[in-house]
């Protein structure tokens, strides 16, 4: 068996899934319904903790677990509020969710809690160095997103073509690649770069089960590959967004804005208006460059099946070169 095939097989058995395809952790988007639909199709759905209370997160996990008997994972963004972090991790540990993936801030204070409970730990990393630290902390897998990705952007702004193999070479853990993966070709490419699996954000935002407002989905379907922008590079708050008026306003304010103003401009409620209420005039819509390559709204299961079925033919076609 080839090294790539072994990597994929090992990841699938680690996660208990049929396909190495994950729903990316997405604040306000990774709901029970969407996560369960991805898991039911043989991938792995991640319920997103971002912006929820521990109670709300618990309810969402319970709903997902009731909708499918297949594995469900979670993504918890690491925040400074330690009480909130403790509540989120406790909520996850009370339920049969795995892996528990920590995104954003420093995972070190929280890793032991998850490992001590015997759960699989995933860590979102932005550099090969962070991936090595994640391995040293005892993670079972790392996630790495190239600069194409939607949402928060790594400070170094390195594209997936460079970052994915660099991280894959830095650790012996399975690497889940993200950023711009929307179809079989991009998924196959990530596997060729050394990933064991892929995580898709933007593609699943345009699933029928995604909670995005219909207007927002329509705007994303109209978008071209150059229609996203990185905003808020100052103060280490960079993120990739659809170029809505709100995103352009932040870009204009950026040079002059204080840190407090920047935090206020990026408040989660502005994203909820863009994502969930379809308010594209004042709301923000985080999404990746791959948005320009998505032409249809499909059920999550069709997305998983179409991508999974296409990987081998893509690789066979390339092998015939
Ligand atoms: C709307 C949105 C919300 C996100 N929220 C989170 C989050 O809560 N935690 C996290 O680790 N990553 C988050 N991300 C990043 C995704 O997990 C993923 O890495 C990214 O979407 C992959 O790139 P793609 O959108 O090109 O597929 C978010 C991305 C988007 C688009």
Coordinates of C-alpha atoms and ligand atoms in Angstrom, one line a residue:
X1 CA 0.0 0.0 0.0
X2 CA 1.3 3.5 -0.8
X3 CA 2.2 5.9 1.9
X4 CA -0.7 8.2 1.0
X5 CA -3.1 5.3 1.1
X6 CA -1.8 4.2 4.5
X7 CA -2.1 7.8 5.9
X8 CA -5.8 8.0 4.7
X9 CA -6.7 4.6 6.0
X10 CA -5.1 5.3 9.4
X11 CA -6.9 8.6 9.8
X12 CA -10.2 7.0 8.9
X13 CA -9.7 4.3 11.5
X14 CA -8.6 6.9 14.1
X15 CA -11.8 8.9 13.5
X16 CA -14.1 5.9 12.8
X17 CA -15.2 7.3 9.5
X18 CA -15.4 6.0 5.9
X19 CA -14.1 9.1 4.1
X20 CA -11.2 11.4 5.1
X21 CA -13.5 14.4 4.7
X22 CA -14.3 16.7 7.6
X23 CA -16.8 19.6 8.0
X24 CA -14.4 22.4 9.2
X25 CA -15.1 23.9 12.6
X26 CA -17.1 27.0 11.8
X27 CA -18.5 29.5 14.4
X28 CA -22.2 30.1 13.6
X29 CA -22.1 27.6 10.8
X30 CA -21.2 24.2 12.3
X31 CA -24.6 23.4 13.7
X32 CA -25.9 20.0 14.7
X33 CA -27.9 19.6 11.5
X34 CA -24.9 20.3 9.2
X35 CA -22.5 18.3 11.3
X36 CA -24.8 15.3 11.5
X37 CA -25.5 15.4 7.8
X38 CA -21.7 15.2 7.0
X39 CA -21.2 12.4 9.5
X40 CA -24.2 10.5 8.2
X41 CA -22.6 10.6 4.7
X42 CA -19.5 8.9 6.0
X43 CA -17.4 12.0 6.7
X44 CA -16.9 13.7 10.1
X45 CA -19.1 16.6 11.2
X46 CA -17.7 19.0 13.8
X47 CA -20.1 20.9 16.0
X48 CA -18.7 24.4 16.5
X49 CA -18.5 25.9 20.0
X50 CA -17.7 29.4 18.9
X51 CA -20.1 32.1 20.1
X52 CA -22.2 29.6 22.1
X53 CA -22.5 29.3 25.9
X54 CA -21.4 25.9 27.3
X55 CA -25.1 25.1 27.7
X56 CA -25.9 26.1 24.1
X57 CA -22.9 24.0 23.0
X58 CA -24.2 21.1 25.0
X59 CA -27.6 21.3 23.4
X60 CA -26.1 21.5 19.9
X61 CA -23.9 18.4 20.6
X62 CA -26.9 16.5 22.0
X63 CA -28.9 17.4 18.9
X64 CA -26.1 16.2 16.6
X65 CA -25.7 13.0 18.5
X66 CA -29.4 12.3 18.3
X67 CA -29.4 12.9 14.5
X68 CA -26.7 10.3 13.8
X69 CA -25.2 7.2 15.4
X70 CA -21.9 7.9 13.5
X71 CA -19.0 9.8 15.1
X72 CA -19.3 13.6 15.8
X73 CA -16.4 15.8 16.6
X74 CA -16.2 19.3 18.0
X75 CA -14.2 22.5 17.4
X76 CA -13.6 24.8 20.4
X77 CA -11.9 28.1 19.7
X78 CA -9.4 28.8 22.5
X79 CA -10.3 32.1 24.2
X80 CA -8.8 34.0 27.1
X81 CA -11.9 33.6 29.4
X82 CA -10.8 30.5 31.4
X83 CA -14.2 30.0 33.0
X84 CA -15.8 29.8 29.5
X85 CA -13.0 27.4 28.3
X86 CA -13.5 25.1 31.3
X87 CA -17.3 25.1 30.6
X88 CA -16.8 24.3 27.0
X89 CA -14.4 21.5 27.6
X90 CA -16.5 20.1 30.4
X91 CA -19.5 20.1 28.1
X92 CA -17.6 18.2 25.4
X93 CA -16.2 15.7 27.9
X94 CA -19.7 14.9 29.2
X95 CA -20.7 13.7 25.7
X96 CA -19.4 11.1 23.3
X97 CA -17.8 13.5 20.9
X98 CA -14.4 12.9 19.4
X99 CA -12.0 14.3 18.4
X100 CA -12.1 17.5 20.4
X101 CA -10.3 20.0 18.2
X102 CA -8.9 23.2 19.7
X103 CA -8.6 26.2 17.3
X104 CA -7.3 29.7 17.6
X105 CA -5.3 30.5 20.8
X106 CA -2.8 28.6 22.9
X107 CA -4.0 25.0 23.4
X108 CA -1.3 24.1 26.0
X109 CA -3.4 24.9 29.1
X110 CA -6.3 22.7 27.9
X111 CA -4.7 19.8 26.2
X112 CA -4.0 17.8 29.4
X113 CA -7.7 18.0 30.5
X114 CA -8.8 16.4 27.2
X115 CA -6.1 13.8 27.1
X116 CA -6.6 12.8 30.8
X117 CA -10.2 12.1 30.0
X118 CA -9.0 9.7 27.3
X119 CA -10.3 11.8 24.4
X120 CA -8.6 12.3 21.1
X121 CA -7.2 15.8 20.8
X122 CA -6.9 17.8 17.6
X123 CA -5.1 21.1 17.3
X124 CA -5.4 23.8 14.6
X125 CA -1.9 25.0 13.7
X126 CA -0.7 27.8 11.5
X127 CA 3.1 26.9 11.1
X128 CA 5.3 23.8 11.1
X129 CA 6.6 24.9 14.5
X130 CA 3.1 25.0 16.0
X131 CA 2.5 21.6 14.6
X132 CA 5.6 20.2 16.3
X133 CA 4.4 21.8 19.6
X134 CA 0.9 20.2 19.1
X135 CA 2.6 16.8 18.6
X136 CA 4.6 17.3 21.8
X137 CA 1.4 18.2 23.7
X138 CA 0.0 14.8 22.8
X139 CA -2.4 15.7 19.9
X140 CA -3.7 12.8 17.8
X141 CA -4.0 15.0 14.7
X142 CA -3.3 18.6 13.5
X143 CA -5.3 20.8 11.2
X144 CA -3.5 23.3 9.0
X145 CA -5.2 25.9 6.8
X146 CA -3.4 27.6 3.9
X147 CA -3.9 31.3 3.2
X148 CA -6.7 30.5 0.8
X149 CA -8.9 29.6 3.7
X150 CA -11.9 31.4 5.1
X151 CA -11.9 32.9 8.6
X152 CA -8.9 33.8 10.7
X153 CA -5.7 34.0 8.7
X154 CA -2.2 33.0 9.9
X155 CA 0.2 35.9 10.4
X156 CA 2.6 34.6 7.9
X157 CA 0.1 34.3 5.1
X158 CA 1.5 31.2 3.6
X159 CA -0.5 29.4 0.9
X160 CA -1.5 25.7 1.3
X161 CA 0.8 24.6 -1.5
X162 CA 3.8 25.5 0.7
X163 CA 2.3 25.1 4.2
X164 CA 0.6 21.7 3.9
X165 CA 3.8 19.8 2.9
X166 CA 5.8 21.8 5.4
X167 CA 3.5 20.8 8.2
X168 CA 3.3 17.2 7.0
X169 CA 7.1 16.9 7.0
X170 CA 7.3 18.5 10.5
X171 CA 5.2 15.9 12.3
X172 CA 4.4 12.2 12.2
X173 CA 0.8 12.9 13.2
X174 CA -2.1 12.8 10.6
X175 CA -2.5 16.2 9.0
X176 CA -5.9 17.5 8.1
X177 CA -5.4 20.1 5.3
X178 CA -7.8 23.0 4.8
X179 CA -8.1 26.1 2.6
X180 CA -9.6 26.2 -0.9
X181 CA -10.6 22.6 -0.9
X182 CA -14.0 22.4 -2.6
X183 CA -13.9 19.4 -5.0
X184 CA -12.1 16.1 -5.8
X185 CA -9.2 17.8 -7.5
X186 CA -8.3 20.1 -4.6
X187 CA -8.9 17.2 -2.1
X188 CA -6.6 14.9 -4.1
X189 CA -4.0 17.7 -4.3
X190 CA -4.0 18.0 -0.5
X191 CA -3.5 14.3 -0.1
X192 CA -0.6 14.5 -2.6
X193 CA 0.9 17.3 -0.5
X194 CA 1.0 14.9 2.5
X195 CA -2.3 15.4 4.2
X196 CA -4.2 12.4 5.6
X197 CA -7.5 14.1 5.2
X198 CA -9.2 17.3 4.3
X199 CA -11.4 19.8 6.1
X200 CA -13.9 21.9 4.1
X201 CA -15.4 25.1 5.3
X202 CA -16.6 27.2 2.4
X203 CA -17.9 24.2 0.4
X204 CA -20.1 23.1 3.3
X205 CA -21.3 26.7 3.9
X206 CA -23.1 26.1 0.6
X207 CA -24.7 22.8 1.6
X208 CA -28.5 22.7 1.8
X209 CA -28.3 21.9 5.5
X210 CA -26.0 24.9 6.3
X211 CA -27.7 27.6 8.4
X212 CA -26.6 30.5 6.2
X213 CA -29.4 32.8 5.0
X214 CA -30.6 32.2 1.4
X215 CA -29.4 35.7 0.4
X216 CA -25.9 35.0 1.7
X217 CA -25.8 31.7 -0.1
X218 CA -26.9 33.4 -3.3
X219 CA -24.2 36.1 -2.9
X220 CA -21.5 33.4 -2.3
X221 CA -22.7 31.4 -5.4
X222 CA -22.2 34.6 -7.5
X223 CA -18.7 35.3 -6.1
X224 CA -15.6 35.0 -8.2
X225 CA -12.2 33.6 -7.0
X226 CA -11.0 37.2 -6.4
X227 CA -14.0 38.4 -4.4
X228 CA -12.6 37.7 -0.9
X229 CA -10.3 40.0 1.0
X230 CA -8.1 39.8 4.1
X231 CA -9.1 42.4 6.6
X232 CA -7.8 43.5 10.0
X233 CA -4.2 42.5 9.6
X234 CA -3.4 45.0 12.4
X235 CA -3.2 43.7 16.0
X236 CA -3.0 40.1 14.7
X237 CA -6.7 39.9 13.8
X238 CA -6.4 39.1 10.1
X239 CA -9.3 37.1 8.6
X240 CA -10.5 36.3 5.1
X241 CA -14.0 37.6 4.2
X242 CA -16.3 38.1 1.3
X243 CA -15.8 41.7 0.0
X244 CA -19.1 43.0 1.4
X245 CA -19.5 46.7 2.2
X246 CA -18.8 45.9 5.9
X247 CA -15.5 44.2 5.1
X248 CA -14.5 47.1 2.8
X249 CA -15.3 49.6 5.5
X250 CA -13.0 47.7 8.0
X251 CA -10.3 47.7 5.4
X252 CA -10.6 51.5 5.0
X253 CA -10.6 52.1 8.8
X254 CA -7.7 49.7 9.4
X255 CA -4.7 52.0 9.2
X256 CA -6.2 54.5 11.7
X257 CA -8.3 52.2 14.0
X258 CA -7.3 51.6 17.6
X259 CA -7.3 48.0 18.9
X260 CA -10.6 48.6 20.7
X261 CA -12.3 50.0 17.5
X262 CA -11.0 47.0 15.6
X263 CA -12.4 44.6 18.1
X264 CA -15.8 46.3 18.0
X265 CA -15.8 46.3 14.1
X266 CA -15.1 42.5 14.2
X267 CA -17.7 41.6 16.9
X268 CA -19.4 38.3 16.3
X269 CA -22.8 39.9 15.9
X270 CA -21.7 41.5 12.6
X271 CA -20.8 38.1 11.3
X272 CA -24.2 36.7 12.4
X273 CA -25.9 39.5 10.5
X274 CA -24.0 38.6 7.4
X275 CA -24.1 34.8 7.7
X276 CA -27.4 34.1 9.3
X277 CA -29.6 37.1 8.5
X278 CA -28.5 37.8 4.9
X279 CA -27.6 41.4 5.7
X280 CA -24.9 41.9 3.2
X281 CA -24.9 45.7 3.6
X282 CA -23.7 45.7 7.2
X283 CA -22.9 42.1 7.9
X284 CA -19.7 40.1 7.4
X285 CA -19.3 36.8 5.7
X286 CA -16.1 34.9 6.4
X287 CA -15.3 32.5 3.5
X288 CA -12.3 31.3 1.5
X289 CA -11.1 32.0 -2.0
X290 CA -12.6 28.6 -3.1
X291 CA -16.0 30.4 -3.0
X292 CA -15.4 31.4 -6.6
X293 CA -15.2 27.7 -7.6
X294 CA -18.6 26.6 -6.1
X295 CA -21.5 26.8 -8.5
X296 CA -24.2 24.9 -6.8
X297 CA -26.0 24.3 -3.5
X298 CA -26.0 20.6 -2.7
X299 CA -27.1 18.4 0.2
X300 CA -24.0 17.8 2.4
X301 CA -24.2 14.0 1.6
X302 CA -23.9 14.8 -2.1
X303 CA -20.8 17.0 -1.4
X304 CA -19.1 14.2 0.6
X305 CA -20.0 11.5 -1.9
X306 CA -19.1 13.5 -5.0
X307 CA -15.7 14.5 -3.6
X308 CA -14.9 11.0 -2.3
X309 CA -15.9 9.3 -5.5
X310 CA -13.8 11.7 -7.6
X311 CA -10.4 11.4 -5.7
X312 CA -9.3 8.1 -7.2
X313 CA -10.2 9.0 -10.9
X314 CA -8.3 12.4 -10.4
X315 CA -5.2 10.5 -9.1
X316 CA -5.5 7.8 -11.8
X317 CA -5.6 10.5 -14.5
X318 CA -2.6 12.2 -13.1
X319 CA -0.7 8.9 -12.8
X320 CA -1.3 8.4 -16.6
X321 CA 0.8 11.5 -17.3
Ligands
LIG1 C1 -17.5 31.3 8.7 C2 -16.3 30.6 9.2 C3 -16.1 30.4 10.6 C4 -15.0 29.7 11.1 N1 -14.9 29.5 12.4 C5 -13.8 28.8 12.9 C6 -13.8 28.3 14.3 O1 -14.7 28.6 15.1 N2 -12.7 27.6 14.7 C7 -11.7 27.2 13.8 O2 -10.7 26.6 14.2 N3 -11.7 27.6 12.5 C8 -12.8 28.4 12.0 N4 -12.8 28.7 10.7 C9 -11.8 28.1 9.8 C10 -12.3 26.8 9.2 O3 -12.2 25.8 10.2 C11 -11.4 26.2 8.0 O4 -10.1 26.1 8.4 C12 -11.6 27.0 6.8 O5 -12.9 27.3 6.5 C13 -11.0 26.2 5.6 O6 -10.9 27.0 4.4 P1 -12.1 26.9 3.3 O7 -13.2 27.8 3.9 O8 -11.4 27.5 2.1 O9 -12.6 25.5 3.2 C14 -14.0 29.3 10.2 C15 -14.1 29.6 8.8 C16 -15.3 30.2 8.3 C17 -15.4 30.4 6.9

